[in-house]
């Protein structure tokens, strides 16, 4: 490894070395990477040197920023960790971010310019990896996928060449990266447009998990304007001090509201939920966009869990009830899609299944008793259907599931471009699309 260490500015780790376990472990603790070597990249040149080394030694390559959306853990190859690449700049209505920047940093910097990124619900998620997979967040139904707003990228491809990619300079690679994620190279920086949002009418409505809450949300979603992005989660809350006292030990329904419009209109729109009766907690209010993480109120620390999500053409009462029944004590989530997510972007990209109306998901913490694999198998068999790439994790990121994240013609084009840009499938420790003629 001395050869590699001499060519990069960042640290190099091998199994058993100090720092190796910390570097390979991300937010998702289930099945983390155990590579033969890790490069803690600090710049694009480190990435280029790492790829040269990997190609020369026939090592497959994985890339990890925060490890939230870990597609597949590997016991081989070379891992490029981008967490040290944290440079960012906001100017001219856009943000330029390096590969390790997290959404919380971008949200704060954009807010000082009266703008917002199309960020996700968790501030700790990596902005670049989120966007490369599409990116569904708090403003999605009004503004579409985060990928739809990308202006340019710098990427090191499998031939260890650093390229600046725009829709004009390299339309095929631009198209493939936005939706194909890590199959086509390591994106070292990205520039994307910001939107003129400073405030939201948003927050969480918590109820005891009565079936009426889910049915109200299900029948309400087709009636709301694109400014309203929402989801609902049904979960058991442990009786532990880390959770708000009104929720402890209860089975709750959590309705998440993010309305990018007039607060009075937002209040009118959510009236059906407040008419349901007492809430355990109601935090919905006019808030700065910088407080958006409070809407989902997701755990900040690492988790070990298994997640399966399915994109749906619609959501019937029977389907919603069946999901609740099959999930048992696991966490259920439904997200409302459609709106701007369903419309083609100004510049085409490879994000698939845009016409899906809902995303249904089940998450089972692995410290929860039970047969997790069987639960997730039942969930998949019951719903069948299509996938969204950013919601494919662990065992669900197998080739059949990845193929189901795209329309057939899109997948065929991605496979052909994979053959052009990465014919040896160097980038295969990911949501892999094998090269094909």
Coordinates of C-alpha atoms in Angstrom, one line a residue:
X1 CA 0.0 0.0 0.0
X2 CA 3.0 2.3 0.2
X3 CA 2.7 2.8 -3.6
X4 CA -0.9 4.1 -3.2
X5 CA -0.2 6.1 0.0
X6 CA 2.6 8.0 -1.8
X7 CA 0.2 9.1 -4.5
X8 CA -2.7 10.5 -2.4
X9 CA -2.9 13.4 0.1
X10 CA -5.6 11.7 2.2
X11 CA -5.1 8.7 4.5
X12 CA -5.0 5.0 3.3
X13 CA -6.4 2.3 5.5
X14 CA -6.2 -1.5 5.4
X15 CA -7.9 -4.1 7.6
X16 CA -6.6 -4.0 11.2
X17 CA -5.2 -0.5 10.9
X18 CA -6.2 2.2 13.3
X19 CA -9.1 4.1 11.8
X20 CA -10.1 1.4 9.3
X21 CA -13.4 0.5 11.1
X22 CA -14.4 4.1 11.6
X23 CA -13.7 4.9 8.0
X24 CA -15.7 2.0 6.5
X25 CA -18.7 2.5 8.8
X26 CA -21.4 4.9 7.8
X27 CA -24.9 5.7 9.0
X28 CA -26.2 2.3 8.0
X29 CA -24.6 -0.3 10.3
X30 CA -26.1 -3.4 8.6
X31 CA -23.6 -5.1 6.3
X32 CA -21.0 -2.3 6.1
X33 CA -18.1 -2.4 3.6
X34 CA -15.0 -4.5 4.6
X35 CA -12.7 -3.6 1.7
X36 CA -9.1 -4.6 1.1
X37 CA -8.1 -0.9 1.1
X38 CA -9.8 2.5 1.8
X39 CA -8.7 5.8 0.4
X40 CA -9.8 8.8 2.4
X41 CA -10.0 11.2 -0.5
X42 CA -9.4 14.9 0.1
X43 CA -9.6 16.1 -3.6
X44 CA -10.3 14.9 -7.1
X45 CA -6.6 14.1 -7.6
X46 CA -6.8 11.6 -4.8
X47 CA -9.8 10.0 -6.4
X48 CA -8.0 9.8 -9.8
X49 CA -5.0 8.1 -8.1
X50 CA -7.2 5.7 -6.3
X51 CA -8.9 4.6 -9.5
X52 CA -5.6 4.2 -11.3
X53 CA -4.5 1.9 -8.5
X54 CA -7.7 -0.1 -8.5
X55 CA -7.6 -0.6 -12.2
X56 CA -4.0 -1.7 -12.1
X57 CA -4.7 -4.3 -9.3
X58 CA -8.1 -5.4 -10.6
X59 CA -10.0 -4.1 -7.6
X60 CA -13.6 -3.3 -7.8
X61 CA -14.5 0.2 -6.5
X62 CA -17.1 1.4 -4.1
X63 CA -17.8 5.0 -3.1
X64 CA -19.1 6.2 0.3
X65 CA -19.9 9.7 1.6
X66 CA -22.2 9.2 4.7
X67 CA -23.4 5.6 4.1
X68 CA -27.1 6.4 4.5
X69 CA -28.1 4.7 1.3
X70 CA -25.6 1.9 1.4
X71 CA -26.6 -0.3 -1.6
X72 CA -24.4 -3.3 -0.9
X73 CA -21.6 -4.1 1.6
X74 CA -18.5 -5.6 0.1
X75 CA -15.8 -7.8 1.5
X76 CA -13.4 -6.9 -1.3
X77 CA -12.1 -4.1 -3.5
X78 CA -11.2 -0.5 -2.8
X79 CA -13.5 2.0 -1.0
X80 CA -13.2 5.7 -1.8
X81 CA -14.4 7.6 1.2
X82 CA -15.3 11.2 0.3
X83 CA -16.3 12.5 3.7
X84 CA -13.3 14.8 3.8
X85 CA -14.3 16.6 0.6
X86 CA -16.5 19.3 2.2
X87 CA -15.9 22.5 0.2
X88 CA -19.1 24.4 -0.9
X89 CA -20.0 27.8 -2.3
X90 CA -23.2 29.6 -3.1
X91 CA -23.3 32.1 -5.9
X92 CA -25.5 33.2 -8.8
X93 CA -28.5 31.2 -7.6
X94 CA -26.6 27.9 -7.4
X95 CA -24.5 25.8 -5.0
X96 CA -21.3 24.1 -5.9
X97 CA -20.5 21.3 -3.5
X98 CA -17.8 18.7 -3.2
X99 CA -18.6 15.0 -2.8
X100 CA -18.6 14.8 1.0
X101 CA -20.9 17.8 1.7
X102 CA -24.0 17.1 3.7
X103 CA -27.4 18.7 3.2
X104 CA -27.3 20.6 6.5
X105 CA -24.3 22.6 5.4
X106 CA -25.9 23.5 2.0
X107 CA -29.2 24.5 3.7
X108 CA -27.5 26.9 6.0
X109 CA -25.3 28.5 3.3
X110 CA -28.2 28.8 0.8
X111 CA -30.4 30.4 3.5
X112 CA -28.0 33.3 3.9
X113 CA -28.8 34.1 0.2
X114 CA -32.5 33.8 0.6
X115 CA -32.5 30.4 -1.2
X116 CA -32.9 26.7 -0.5
X117 CA -31.6 23.4 -2.1
X118 CA -33.9 20.5 -3.0
X119 CA -32.6 18.7 0.1
X120 CA -33.9 15.6 1.8
X121 CA -35.5 15.1 5.1
X122 CA -32.3 14.3 7.0
X123 CA -29.5 17.0 7.2
X124 CA -26.8 14.4 7.5
X125 CA -27.3 12.8 4.1
X126 CA -24.7 13.5 1.4
X127 CA -25.9 16.0 -1.1
X128 CA -24.1 14.6 -4.1
X129 CA -25.0 10.9 -3.7
X130 CA -28.6 11.9 -2.9
X131 CA -28.9 14.0 -6.1
X132 CA -27.2 11.3 -8.3
X133 CA -30.0 8.9 -7.4
X134 CA -32.8 11.4 -8.1
X135 CA -33.5 13.0 -4.8
X136 CA -36.9 13.1 -3.2
X137 CA -37.2 15.8 -0.5
X138 CA -39.2 18.4 1.3
X139 CA -40.0 20.5 -1.8
X140 CA -40.3 17.7 -4.4
X141 CA -43.9 18.0 -5.4
X142 CA -43.4 21.7 -6.3
X143 CA -39.9 21.6 -7.8
X144 CA -39.2 17.9 -8.8
X145 CA -36.2 15.8 -8.3
X146 CA -33.0 17.3 -7.0
X147 CA -31.3 15.7 -10.1
X148 CA -33.5 17.9 -12.4
X149 CA -31.6 21.0 -11.2
X150 CA -28.0 19.9 -11.7
X151 CA -26.0 22.3 -14.0
X152 CA -22.6 20.5 -14.1
X153 CA -20.5 17.8 -12.5
X154 CA -16.8 17.0 -12.1
X155 CA -16.4 13.2 -12.3
X156 CA -13.5 10.8 -12.5
X157 CA -14.4 8.0 -14.9
X158 CA -13.1 4.4 -14.9
X159 CA -10.2 5.5 -17.1
X160 CA -9.0 7.8 -14.3
X161 CA -9.8 10.9 -16.3
X162 CA -11.2 13.9 -14.5
X163 CA -14.0 15.4 -16.7
X164 CA -16.3 18.4 -16.3
X165 CA -19.7 17.2 -17.5
X166 CA -22.6 19.4 -18.6
X167 CA -25.6 18.8 -20.8
X168 CA -23.7 20.5 -23.6
X169 CA -20.2 19.1 -23.2
X170 CA -21.1 15.4 -22.6
X171 CA -24.9 14.9 -22.8
X172 CA -24.8 11.1 -22.6
X173 CA -22.6 11.0 -19.5
X174 CA -24.6 13.8 -17.9
X175 CA -27.8 11.9 -18.6
X176 CA -26.5 8.6 -17.2
X177 CA -24.9 10.0 -14.0
X178 CA -28.2 11.6 -12.9
X179 CA -30.2 8.5 -12.1
X180 CA -27.3 6.0 -12.6
X181 CA -25.4 7.0 -9.5
X182 CA -22.0 5.5 -9.0
X183 CA -22.1 3.2 -12.1
X184 CA -20.3 5.7 -14.4
X185 CA -17.6 7.4 -12.2
X186 CA -16.9 9.1 -8.9
X187 CA -18.5 12.6 -8.9
X188 CA -16.1 14.8 -7.0
X189 CA -18.2 18.0 -7.2
X190 CA -21.6 19.2 -8.4
X191 CA -23.3 22.5 -9.2
X192 CA -27.0 22.7 -8.9
X193 CA -29.6 25.4 -9.0
X194 CA -31.3 26.6 -5.8
X195 CA -34.9 27.7 -5.4
X196 CA -36.4 30.9 -3.9
X197 CA -37.7 29.4 -0.7
X198 CA -36.9 30.7 2.8
X199 CA -39.9 29.4 4.8
X200 CA -42.2 26.4 5.0
X201 CA -45.5 25.7 6.7
X202 CA -44.5 22.4 8.1
X203 CA -44.1 20.0 11.0
X204 CA -45.4 16.8 12.3
X205 CA -48.9 15.7 13.5
X206 CA -48.7 12.7 15.8
X207 CA -51.8 10.6 16.6
X208 CA -52.4 7.2 18.1
X209 CA -52.3 4.8 15.2
X210 CA -56.0 4.7 14.4
X211 CA -56.8 3.5 10.9
X212 CA -58.8 6.7 10.3
X213 CA -55.5 8.7 10.3
X214 CA -54.0 6.7 7.4
X215 CA -57.3 6.7 5.5
X216 CA -57.6 10.5 5.9
X217 CA -54.1 10.9 4.5
X218 CA -54.7 8.5 1.7
X219 CA -57.9 10.2 0.5
X220 CA -56.5 13.7 1.1
X221 CA -53.4 13.4 -1.0
X222 CA -55.0 13.4 -4.4
X223 CA -56.7 16.7 -3.6
X224 CA -53.7 18.9 -2.6
X225 CA -51.7 21.3 -4.8
X226 CA -48.1 20.7 -5.8
X227 CA -46.9 23.0 -3.0
X228 CA -47.9 20.3 -0.5
X229 CA -45.4 17.5 0.0
X230 CA -46.3 15.0 2.7
X231 CA -45.8 11.5 4.0
X232 CA -47.1 9.3 6.9
X233 CA -45.2 6.9 9.1
X234 CA -46.8 4.3 11.5
X235 CA -44.5 3.0 14.1
X236 CA -44.1 1.8 17.7
X237 CA -42.2 4.3 19.8
X238 CA -40.1 2.7 22.6
X239 CA -40.7 3.7 26.1
X240 CA -37.3 5.4 26.5
X241 CA -36.2 8.8 27.6
X242 CA -34.8 9.8 24.2
X243 CA -38.3 10.0 22.8
X244 CA -40.8 12.8 23.6
X245 CA -42.9 11.8 26.6
X246 CA -46.3 11.9 24.9
X247 CA -45.1 9.3 22.4
X248 CA -43.3 6.8 24.6
X249 CA -44.6 3.3 24.5
X250 CA -47.3 4.1 22.0
X251 CA -48.1 2.9 18.5
X252 CA -48.3 6.2 16.6
X253 CA -49.1 7.7 13.2
X254 CA -46.8 10.6 12.2
X255 CA -48.1 12.8 9.4
X256 CA -45.3 14.9 8.0
X257 CA -46.2 18.2 6.3
X258 CA -44.1 20.5 4.1
X259 CA -46.1 23.2 2.4
X260 CA -44.1 25.6 0.2
X261 CA -46.7 28.2 0.0
X262 CA -48.8 30.7 2.0
X263 CA -49.1 29.6 5.7
X264 CA -52.8 30.4 5.8
X265 CA -53.4 28.1 2.8
X266 CA -51.2 25.4 4.4
X267 CA -53.3 25.6 7.6
X268 CA -56.5 25.3 5.6
X269 CA -55.2 22.3 3.8
X270 CA -54.3 20.3 6.9
X271 CA -57.7 21.0 8.6
X272 CA -58.9 17.4 7.9
X273 CA -56.2 16.1 10.2
X274 CA -56.8 18.5 13.0
X275 CA -60.5 17.6 12.7
X276 CA -59.6 14.0 13.6
X277 CA -59.4 15.0 17.2
X278 CA -56.6 15.2 19.8
X279 CA -53.0 15.0 18.6
X280 CA -50.3 13.6 20.8
X281 CA -48.0 16.3 19.4
X282 CA -48.7 19.0 16.8
X283 CA -45.6 20.9 15.6
X284 CA -47.0 22.2 12.3
X285 CA -46.3 25.9 12.0
X286 CA -44.6 28.6 9.8
X287 CA -40.9 27.8 10.0
X288 CA -37.6 28.8 8.4
X289 CA -36.5 26.3 5.8
X290 CA -33.4 25.8 8.0
X291 CA -35.7 24.1 10.6
X292 CA -37.0 21.6 8.0
X293 CA -35.2 18.6 9.6
X294 CA -37.7 18.8 12.5
X295 CA -40.5 17.7 10.2
X296 CA -39.4 14.1 10.0
X297 CA -37.4 14.3 13.2
X298 CA -35.3 11.3 12.2
X299 CA -32.6 9.9 14.5
X300 CA -29.2 11.6 14.0
X301 CA -27.1 8.6 14.8
X302 CA -26.2 5.3 13.0
X303 CA -28.9 2.6 12.6
X304 CA -28.9 -1.1 11.7
X305 CA -32.0 -1.8 9.8
X306 CA -33.5 -3.5 6.7
X307 CA -35.6 -1.4 4.4
X308 CA -37.8 -2.2 1.4
X309 CA -39.6 0.4 -0.7
X310 CA -42.0 0.0 -3.6
X311 CA -43.2 2.7 -6.1
X312 CA -46.9 2.5 -6.6
X313 CA -49.3 3.7 -9.4
X314 CA -51.9 4.4 -6.7
X315 CA -52.9 3.6 -3.2
X316 CA -56.2 1.9 -2.4
X317 CA -57.7 1.5 1.0
X318 CA -57.2 -2.3 0.7
X319 CA -53.5 -1.9 -0.2
X320 CA -52.9 0.5 2.7
X321 CA -54.6 -1.9 5.2
X322 CA -52.6 -4.8 3.8
X323 CA -49.3 -3.0 4.3
X324 CA -50.2 -2.3 7.9
X325 CA -51.2 -5.9 8.5
X326 CA -48.1 -7.4 7.0
X327 CA -45.6 -5.0 8.7
X328 CA -46.5 -5.9 12.3
X329 CA -44.2 -4.0 14.6
X330 CA -42.0 -2.7 11.8
X331 CA -42.1 1.0 10.7
X332 CA -44.3 1.7 7.7
X333 CA -44.0 4.8 5.6
X334 CA -46.1 6.1 2.6
X335 CA -44.8 9.1 0.7
X336 CA -46.9 11.2 -1.7
X337 CA -45.1 11.6 -5.0
X338 CA -46.6 12.9 -8.3
X339 CA -46.7 16.7 -8.8
X340 CA -43.5 18.1 -10.3
X341 CA -41.8 14.7 -9.8
X342 CA -44.0 13.3 -12.6
X343 CA -43.0 16.0 -15.1
X344 CA -40.0 15.6 -17.4
X345 CA -37.1 17.9 -16.5
X346 CA -35.9 20.7 -18.8
X347 CA -32.8 18.7 -19.5
X348 CA -33.4 14.9 -19.7
X349 CA -31.8 12.5 -17.2
X350 CA -32.0 8.8 -16.3
X351 CA -34.2 9.1 -13.1
X352 CA -36.8 6.3 -13.5
X353 CA -40.4 5.7 -12.7
X354 CA -41.4 9.3 -12.6
X355 CA -45.1 8.5 -13.0
X356 CA -45.3 6.7 -9.6
X357 CA -47.9 8.3 -7.4
X358 CA -46.8 6.9 -4.0
X359 CA -43.8 5.2 -2.4
X360 CA -44.6 2.5 0.2
X361 CA -41.8 1.4 2.6
X362 CA -41.2 -0.9 5.5
X363 CA -38.2 -0.5 7.8
X364 CA -37.4 -3.1 10.5
X365 CA -34.7 -2.3 13.0
X366 CA -32.5 -5.4 13.2
X367 CA -32.6 -5.3 17.0
X368 CA -36.3 -6.0 16.8
X369 CA -37.2 -9.7 17.2
X370 CA -38.6 -11.6 14.2
X371 CA -37.7 -12.9 10.8
X372 CA -36.8 -9.7 9.0
X373 CA -36.1 -11.4 5.7
X374 CA -39.5 -13.1 5.6
X375 CA -41.3 -9.9 6.5
X376 CA -39.6 -8.0 3.6
X377 CA -40.3 -10.9 1.2
X378 CA -44.0 -10.8 2.0
X379 CA -44.0 -7.0 1.5
X380 CA -42.4 -7.3 -1.9
X381 CA -44.6 -10.1 -3.1
X382 CA -47.7 -8.2 -1.9
X383 CA -46.9 -4.9 -3.7
X384 CA -44.6 -6.2 -6.6
X385 CA -44.1 -3.2 -8.7
X386 CA -41.3 -0.7 -9.4
X387 CA -38.5 0.9 -7.4
X388 CA -36.9 4.3 -6.9
X389 CA -33.1 3.9 -6.9
X390 CA -32.3 6.0 -3.8
X391 CA -34.6 3.7 -1.8
X392 CA -32.8 0.5 -2.6
X393 CA -30.7 -0.7 0.2
X394 CA -28.7 -3.8 1.2
X395 CA -30.2 -7.1 -0.2
X396 CA -32.8 -5.1 -2.1
X397 CA -30.2 -3.6 -4.3
X398 CA -29.8 -6.8 -6.3
X399 CA -29.8 -6.7 -10.2
X400 CA -33.5 -7.4 -10.5
X401 CA -34.4 -4.6 -8.1
X402 CA -32.1 -2.1 -9.8
X403 CA -33.6 -3.0 -13.2
X404 CA -37.0 -2.3 -11.7
X405 CA -35.9 1.3 -10.9
X406 CA -36.0 2.2 -14.6
X407 CA -38.3 2.0 -17.6
X408 CA -36.9 -0.8 -20.0
X409 CA -35.7 1.7 -22.6
X410 CA -33.9 3.7 -20.0
X411 CA -32.2 0.6 -18.5
X412 CA -31.0 -0.5 -22.0
X413 CA -29.5 2.9 -22.7
X414 CA -27.8 2.9 -19.3
X415 CA -26.3 -0.6 -19.9
X416 CA -25.0 0.5 -23.3
X417 CA -23.4 3.7 -21.8
X418 CA -21.9 1.5 -19.0
X419 CA -20.2 -0.5 -21.7
X420 CA -18.8 2.7 -23.2
X421 CA -17.6 4.3 -20.0
X422 CA -16.9 1.3 -17.7
X423 CA -16.6 -1.8 -19.9
X424 CA -14.8 -3.9 -17.2
X425 CA -17.5 -2.9 -14.6
X426 CA -14.9 -1.4 -12.3
X427 CA -17.8 0.4 -10.5
X428 CA -19.8 -2.6 -9.5
X429 CA -20.0 -2.3 -5.7
X430 CA -23.1 -0.2 -6.0
X431 CA -26.6 -0.3 -7.6
X432 CA -25.0 -2.1 -10.4
X433 CA -25.9 -1.9 -14.0
X434 CA -23.7 -4.4 -15.9
X435 CA -22.3 -3.3 -19.2
X436 CA -24.2 -4.6 -22.3
X437 CA -24.0 -4.0 -26.1

